């Protein structure tokens, strides 16, 4: 899966294309790209780069939790390139490449603080059973006009007639046509980055879109999703657009999700969720049982910011429960209609703001625990269950979600104590910043009272 050294063909390609630098990139806990840029020839010669271990657990406001979460001596990790991900940077004017890296501790092991390590460790647990997950993320995002004043609401971009979308316009083609130059460049970038896109549509909100990635290997899809979000931003900037993966950027409008479709194949490539006769297997139900039991304990990995929880509004196709059902958008765990080979589960909880490595690791980990423990799911939901009592099974703020994560050992069992403690410490800092803000709403409505 991972490729540890550069091939002669890759070195030749870098040289032939006059690639000056290579970004050694990895996702921090927020999913933001971080790393160092190295001259291409140095990479070819095998120069090793190190970076502070703490970078993986940088907060979204650029601070770090206490030393005890990453090492009192503030140590380094090696940025070890996975050369299977070496690609040109589509938006670079001077030829540049990028390669996704693992963070390696001094003892040669994957740093438990890095999100890519968390996913690799869960995949190793599947591998130990002779199993391989197959996943497909679906990403919703908003495209806004260029925007620099964080105090002002986002605005949809001006279209051909000067009009800006303001209402719902699901599945229309007209705005896709308006934004064709952006989408053309995005598609070109995806091809260059090895991102295998499937359908794209106008989603429900004003200037909200969805692009689905083709199903495949979980590590590859996490890398692709990480790079896709990087590409969205950069291609947007080239067109004077601000592409936003926040879960709920506009009040009163639909939020943006990152639904995760998942199935598992055995060593022969057979879907373990289906029996030979085409019926659903016991493991399929155990997997769903695991999701129902453990997803609530892992919510900060699907919904990483206070804003993430604003998405969960009844009736806007965003889940508010961990019920499961077939072909049902009022549940958190949806089973799409399919034949036996494609039998899969769709975890609808993650927002587009989720880190793809962590949300995939958490979802696959919860399902695996369900299989190992032979958990039974509830009865399948029938009809619309937005108002059912199951809603109470999910925390509805980041504060409550972190408290639930801390109160259970699920995250620790899947990702270890070091990661769990560091992640919660990061969230603690981010929440304290968030709660210290005085908002426009308070200025608007509380001044007459106080
Ligand atoms: N594509 C859909 O089903 C809509 C999902 C919805 N926008 C959400 O936030 O979850």
Short mmCIF file of C-alpha atoms in Angstrom, two decimals, residues 142-146 154-160 162-165 175 178-179 206-209 239-242:
data_model
loop_
_atom_site.label_atom_id
_atom_site.label_comp_id
_atom_site.label_asym_id
_atom_site.label_seq_id
_atom_site.Cartn_x
_atom_site.Cartn_y
_atom_site.Cartn_z
CA UNK A 142 -20.15 25.90 -0.57
CA UNK A 143 -18.61 28.22 -3.12
CA UNK A 144 -18.67 31.83 -1.98
CA UNK A 145 -17.47 35.12 -3.39
CA UNK A 146 -13.98 36.14 -2.23
CA UNK A 154 -20.64 34.66 3.31
CA UNK A 155 -22.19 35.60 -0.01
CA UNK A 156 -22.76 33.38 -3.06
CA UNK A 157 -20.71 34.46 -6.10
CA UNK A 158 -22.21 36.68 -8.80
CA UNK A 159 -23.34 34.55 -11.75
CA UNK A 160 -23.65 35.32 -15.48
CA UNK A 162 -25.05 39.31 -11.93
CA UNK A 163 -27.64 37.41 -9.87
CA UNK A 164 -26.51 35.59 -6.72
CA UNK A 165 -28.18 32.38 -5.60
CA UNK A 175 -25.12 27.41 -11.80
CA UNK A 178 -21.92 29.58 -14.54
CA UNK A 179 -19.05 28.14 -12.55
CA UNK A 206 -27.26 28.45 -2.49
CA UNK A 207 -24.01 27.73 -4.30
CA UNK A 208 -23.64 24.42 -2.46
CA UNK A 209 -22.21 21.49 -4.41
CA UNK A 239 -10.89 32.00 -9.58
CA UNK A 240 -11.42 34.62 -6.88
CA UNK A 241 -13.74 32.22 -5.05
CA UNK A 242 -13.77 31.11 -1.46
#
